């Protein structure tokens, strides 16, 4: 019998990209099957889905057979798999195709594992040393409340290695502007020092970058690592490519374009981010797997074939995180053989789906 906590904690202590794909899939499949039993036992919607689709958990032999749910389900159903009294936070993410928001219930155990996972992933890119943390957002985004947004989760998650935190934007009358006194202090105290930064891509571009250029402000952070994510759909509308974005921001911070790190992630799978490696590929850590599926058949795509990105995770026991089908398109670049040396599946994001059709279980949740 697998001891879930022991198995997961062991994975969280390893180097995050050390497992080859086949070995990882065997380990994850065993853990996921036990988590599915718990989900069916504790959530009526999941139970209905499994029952109506005739899913027999004991017959699952491959990770590709773990039942996935469309991410839209978080907007319409309570997917909690633990006692409501144990929920300590509700994470909400904005809708992309509707006004509804996803609701992700978190208990202490899940939050702790998410933090460990994020720390493990970040350490692979920036080491274990604490550094000055620059947040390209306003301080109010990190208020302590029982419900918080994906932006809040991003700031809190990336602050794991923060020695001290500075917010480079401020909010005035509902609008974001440069926090010039703080920016001046950061430049005076930390130019040339080892710092890291985080912000949402669209906010960095539409607010921070444009105002920095307008006011002719520049930084001298040769070794900065800027992690950014989200909002590429809007940037695409402004015809800003990933390469152009990296060149523009590297110029502002006076650093190499390789230090501008785009990552892919989703609020429903907090604790896992897929950061670009030096080869431009996004790698899947030990505690997760990515499967790219054909949008019509839902069968796994071949390497290089564009399809819907599915993210599997063993981090949560407070909601159904085991297999979530996203509204994003991407393709697997390769397995175990990226020149950067990281093992496992590596992939690239292509685009968002304008109107994703709910397939598989979308109509089987209701009683």
XYZ file of C-alpha atoms in Angstrom:
367
model
C 0.000 0.000 0.000
C 1.402 3.385 -1.011
C 1.920 5.984 1.719
C 0.800 9.044 -0.266
C 2.348 11.748 1.895
C 5.658 9.913 2.073
C 5.771 9.279 -1.692
C 4.883 12.870 -2.591
C 7.297 14.380 -0.087
C 10.077 12.185 -1.440
C 9.391 13.494 -4.962
C 9.440 17.044 -3.626
C 12.930 16.582 -2.188
C 14.498 15.403 -5.446
C 15.897 17.635 -8.147
C 12.680 18.599 -10.000
C 13.679 17.313 -13.434
C 15.735 14.251 -12.527
C 13.191 11.517 -13.346
C 12.973 10.059 -16.823
C 9.454 10.039 -18.249
C 8.750 6.308 -18.043
C 9.809 6.031 -14.399
C 7.862 9.165 -13.467
C 4.694 7.947 -15.167
C 4.792 4.686 -13.200
C 5.181 6.519 -9.887
C 2.537 9.151 -10.644
C -0.034 6.668 -11.938
C 0.041 4.740 -8.648
C -0.395 7.916 -6.607
C -3.074 9.375 -8.889
C -5.217 6.220 -8.701
C -5.370 6.473 -4.914
C -6.208 10.166 -5.150
C -9.014 9.357 -7.612
C -10.568 6.977 -5.066
C -10.600 9.835 -2.532
C -12.079 12.256 -5.069
C -14.930 9.902 -5.941
C -15.634 9.278 -2.265
C -15.729 12.976 -1.338
C -17.232 14.790 -4.329
C -20.663 14.036 -5.784
C -19.863 15.621 -9.163
C -16.738 13.539 -9.605
C -18.638 10.439 -8.491
C -21.348 11.141 -11.079
C -18.787 11.632 -13.815
C -16.986 8.392 -13.055
C -20.274 6.501 -12.744
C -21.798 7.810 -15.999
C -18.611 7.203 -17.930
C -18.216 3.728 -16.442
C -14.721 4.494 -15.173
C -13.149 1.673 -13.175
C -10.173 3.156 -11.330
C -8.648 -0.266 -10.660
C -8.417 -0.922 -14.405
C -6.289 2.179 -15.093
C -2.800 1.074 -16.140
C -1.359 4.183 -17.858
C -1.176 7.832 -16.903
C -2.945 8.729 -20.158
C -6.031 6.907 -18.794
C -6.435 9.186 -15.758
C -9.850 10.861 -16.351
C -9.442 14.535 -17.166
C -11.904 17.337 -16.489
C -12.177 20.504 -18.619
C -10.904 23.561 -16.750
C -14.292 25.232 -17.300
C -15.739 22.877 -14.674
C -14.117 25.003 -11.953
C -16.449 27.830 -12.984
C -19.642 25.867 -12.577
C -19.081 23.157 -9.952
C -17.648 22.828 -6.462
C -14.773 20.403 -7.029
C -13.706 20.192 -3.398
C -12.561 16.732 -2.313
C -12.101 17.444 1.378
C -14.236 18.507 4.337
C -15.385 22.127 3.907
C -14.176 22.875 7.433
C -10.603 22.253 6.294
C -10.691 24.859 3.494
C -8.416 27.764 4.419
C -8.297 29.675 1.125
C -10.335 30.032 -2.049
C -8.315 30.883 -5.143
C -10.255 32.613 -7.898
C -9.099 33.131 -11.439
C -10.695 35.366 -14.047
C -12.698 33.809 -16.837
C -11.461 33.994 -20.397
C -14.582 33.031 -22.297
C -17.189 34.127 -19.781
C -17.694 36.376 -16.779
C -17.574 33.422 -14.404
C -14.475 32.814 -12.305
C -12.890 29.524 -11.360
C -13.098 28.603 -7.693
C -10.236 26.500 -6.333
C -10.607 25.400 -2.675
C -7.349 24.921 -0.784
C -6.636 23.202 2.530
C -3.417 23.615 4.530
C -1.956 20.345 3.291
C -2.397 21.327 -0.360
C -1.027 24.844 0.169
C 2.070 23.416 1.870
C 2.745 20.984 -0.975
C 2.207 23.727 -3.558
C 4.754 25.922 -1.788
C 7.289 23.082 -1.596
C 6.807 22.346 -5.266
C 7.251 25.957 -6.343
C 10.363 26.268 -4.198
C 11.776 23.115 -5.777
C 11.117 24.393 -9.316
C 12.466 27.906 -8.706
C 15.626 26.589 -7.059
C 16.491 24.857 -10.313
C 16.576 28.214 -12.080
C 17.871 30.605 -9.418
C 19.508 28.490 -6.685
C 18.570 28.493 -2.994
C 19.927 31.900 -2.049
C 17.452 34.547 -0.866
C 17.450 37.730 -2.943
C 15.802 41.109 -3.253
C 12.382 40.523 -4.855
C 10.891 43.112 -7.195
C 7.154 42.783 -7.779
C 5.900 44.515 -10.910
C 2.466 45.083 -9.417
C 0.979 47.064 -6.535
C 1.225 46.131 -2.855
C -2.525 45.777 -2.444
C -2.447 42.664 -4.603
C -0.964 40.820 -1.618
C -3.612 41.704 0.979
C -4.412 38.904 3.397
C -7.948 37.747 2.651
C -9.675 34.382 2.548
C -10.208 34.633 -1.212
C -7.386 35.651 -3.495
C -6.617 35.949 -7.196
C -4.133 34.241 -9.466
C -2.037 37.448 -9.356
C -1.913 37.206 -5.568
C -0.983 33.541 -5.750
C 1.796 34.387 -8.196
C 3.290 37.091 -5.993
C 3.087 34.963 -2.853
C 4.451 31.904 -4.584
C 7.398 33.655 -6.187
C 8.232 35.400 -2.899
C 9.595 32.161 -1.453
C 13.177 33.303 -1.998
C 12.559 36.961 -1.127
C 15.026 38.578 1.270
C 13.090 41.826 0.960
C 10.197 42.788 -1.351
C 9.599 45.990 -3.309
C 6.439 46.795 -5.304
C 7.336 48.825 -8.374
C 3.756 49.874 -9.158
C 1.040 51.564 -7.141
C -2.707 51.797 -7.585
C -4.387 55.183 -7.806
C -8.107 55.562 -8.494
C -8.197 52.043 -9.855
C -5.274 52.582 -12.227
C -1.744 51.211 -12.017
C 1.169 53.638 -12.264
C 4.876 53.560 -11.502
C 5.760 53.719 -7.825
C 8.563 56.192 -8.461
C 9.829 56.657 -4.869
C 10.229 52.877 -4.539
C 11.873 52.597 -7.953
C 14.325 55.339 -6.984
C 15.140 53.528 -3.719
C 15.674 50.226 -5.532
C 18.008 51.836 -8.065
C 20.021 53.583 -5.333
C 20.335 50.542 -3.069
C 20.534 47.560 -5.369
C 21.951 48.493 -8.791
C 24.435 45.809 -9.789
C 23.136 43.468 -7.053
C 21.562 40.025 -7.413
C 17.783 40.503 -7.621
C 14.805 38.704 -9.120
C 11.437 39.978 -10.278
C 7.957 38.779 -11.110
C 4.933 40.230 -12.830
C 2.089 39.354 -15.159
C 3.244 39.753 -18.730
C 0.488 42.055 -19.870
C 0.835 44.363 -16.833
C 4.603 44.493 -17.298
C 4.140 45.519 -20.911
C 1.089 47.780 -20.787
C 1.914 49.626 -17.568
C 5.488 49.151 -16.375
C 7.391 49.096 -19.663
C 5.433 51.871 -21.372
C 5.699 54.237 -18.386
C 9.376 53.394 -17.790
C 10.139 54.305 -21.412
C 8.026 57.467 -21.179
C 9.917 58.631 -18.086
C 13.299 57.472 -19.446
C 14.111 55.280 -16.422
C 16.615 52.440 -16.695
C 18.077 49.877 -14.317
C 21.497 48.265 -13.960
C 20.607 44.685 -13.029
C 22.907 42.573 -15.140
C 22.046 39.341 -13.273
C 18.331 39.900 -12.716
C 15.921 37.039 -13.393
C 12.509 38.327 -14.487
C 9.781 35.670 -14.264
C 6.601 36.589 -16.110
C 3.420 34.869 -17.216
C -0.067 35.484 -18.560
C -1.731 37.904 -20.934
C -0.210 36.771 -24.215
C -3.584 36.963 -25.927
C -3.684 40.730 -25.331
C -0.050 41.175 -26.311
C -0.717 39.269 -29.503
C -3.438 41.803 -30.288
C -0.763 44.507 -29.924
C 1.538 42.433 -32.163
C 4.135 42.020 -29.394
C 6.009 38.735 -29.778
C 7.746 36.873 -26.978
C 11.106 37.700 -28.546
C 10.308 41.404 -28.831
C 9.052 41.469 -25.243
C 12.274 39.842 -23.968
C 14.472 42.240 -25.930
C 12.546 45.279 -24.700
C 12.614 44.255 -21.031
C 16.244 43.144 -21.129
C 17.090 46.605 -22.450
C 15.213 48.274 -19.570
C 16.989 46.159 -16.948
C 20.336 46.189 -18.800
C 20.576 42.403 -18.813
C 20.677 39.468 -21.238
C 17.453 38.380 -22.971
C 18.052 34.912 -21.494
C 17.244 36.350 -18.051
C 13.699 37.241 -19.110
C 11.898 33.981 -18.282
C 8.392 33.311 -19.557
C 6.549 30.561 -17.733
C 3.299 28.731 -18.314
C 0.949 27.887 -15.478
C -2.671 28.006 -14.387
C -4.473 29.004 -11.200
C -6.107 25.574 -11.035
C -2.641 23.980 -10.811
C -0.922 26.412 -8.465
C 2.451 25.147 -7.291
C 3.505 24.073 -10.754
C 5.029 26.437 -13.269
C 6.672 25.484 -16.544
C 9.591 27.871 -16.993
C 11.483 28.328 -20.261
C 14.890 26.659 -20.215
C 17.873 28.087 -22.082
C 16.652 26.218 -25.185
C 13.223 27.866 -25.018
C 11.401 24.709 -23.890
C 9.069 24.298 -20.930
C 9.856 21.332 -18.678
C 7.534 19.201 -16.578
C 8.646 18.627 -12.949
C 8.575 15.313 -11.070
C 5.190 15.887 -9.453
C 3.388 16.622 -12.694
C 2.867 15.442 -16.238
C 1.736 17.156 -19.424
C -0.202 15.347 -22.131
C -1.122 17.103 -25.379
C -4.429 15.772 -26.709
C -6.210 15.917 -30.048
C -9.139 18.337 -29.478
C -11.605 16.078 -31.316
C -10.639 12.564 -30.236
C -8.881 13.485 -26.961
C -6.240 10.906 -27.828
C -2.615 11.857 -27.002
C -0.904 13.704 -29.859
C 2.388 12.623 -31.353
C 5.548 14.627 -30.648
C 5.362 17.898 -32.600
C 1.587 17.701 -33.162
C -0.397 20.660 -31.807
C -3.262 19.849 -29.468
C -4.917 20.771 -26.164
C -2.618 20.898 -23.154
C -3.619 18.678 -20.231
C -1.860 19.102 -16.881
C -1.767 16.299 -14.317
C -0.700 16.907 -10.733
C -0.436 15.003 -7.450
C -0.228 18.140 -5.277
C -3.865 18.559 -4.217
C -6.072 16.566 -1.900
C -8.525 19.458 -1.438
C -9.880 19.558 -5.026
C -9.702 17.605 -8.278
C -6.269 18.562 -9.665
C -5.347 15.104 -10.898
C -5.946 15.788 -14.618
C -7.191 19.123 -15.997
C -7.713 19.818 -19.678
C -6.786 23.446 -20.357
C -8.076 25.874 -22.975
C -4.577 26.204 -24.398
C -2.864 24.709 -27.409
C 0.702 23.463 -27.421
C 2.925 20.651 -28.576
C 5.425 18.246 -27.063
C 8.922 19.006 -28.338
C 10.570 15.881 -26.955
C 11.052 13.507 -24.026
C 14.148 13.092 -21.830
C 16.531 14.570 -24.401
C 16.453 18.376 -24.172
C 19.989 19.760 -24.643
C 19.600 21.640 -21.334
C 19.857 18.288 -19.520
C 16.477 18.280 -17.779
C 14.662 14.931 -18.037
C 11.013 14.246 -18.766
C 8.546 15.717 -21.238
C 9.260 19.181 -22.594
C 6.802 21.258 -24.570
C 5.918 24.661 -25.965
C 2.787 26.772 -25.657
C 1.187 27.767 -28.969
C -1.939 29.816 -28.264
C -5.191 29.967 -26.394
C -8.332 28.398 -27.807
C -10.925 31.047 -28.589
C -13.935 28.832 -27.878
C -13.068 25.460 -26.460
C -15.651 22.727 -26.871
C -16.269 20.800 -23.689
C -15.552 17.164 -24.406
C -15.395 14.013 -22.357
C -17.092 14.794 -19.044
C -18.663 18.214 -19.415
C -22.199 16.828 -19.481
C -21.750 14.108 -16.905
C -21.242 16.144 -13.719
C -24.878 16.866 -12.965
C -27.057 14.276 -11.285
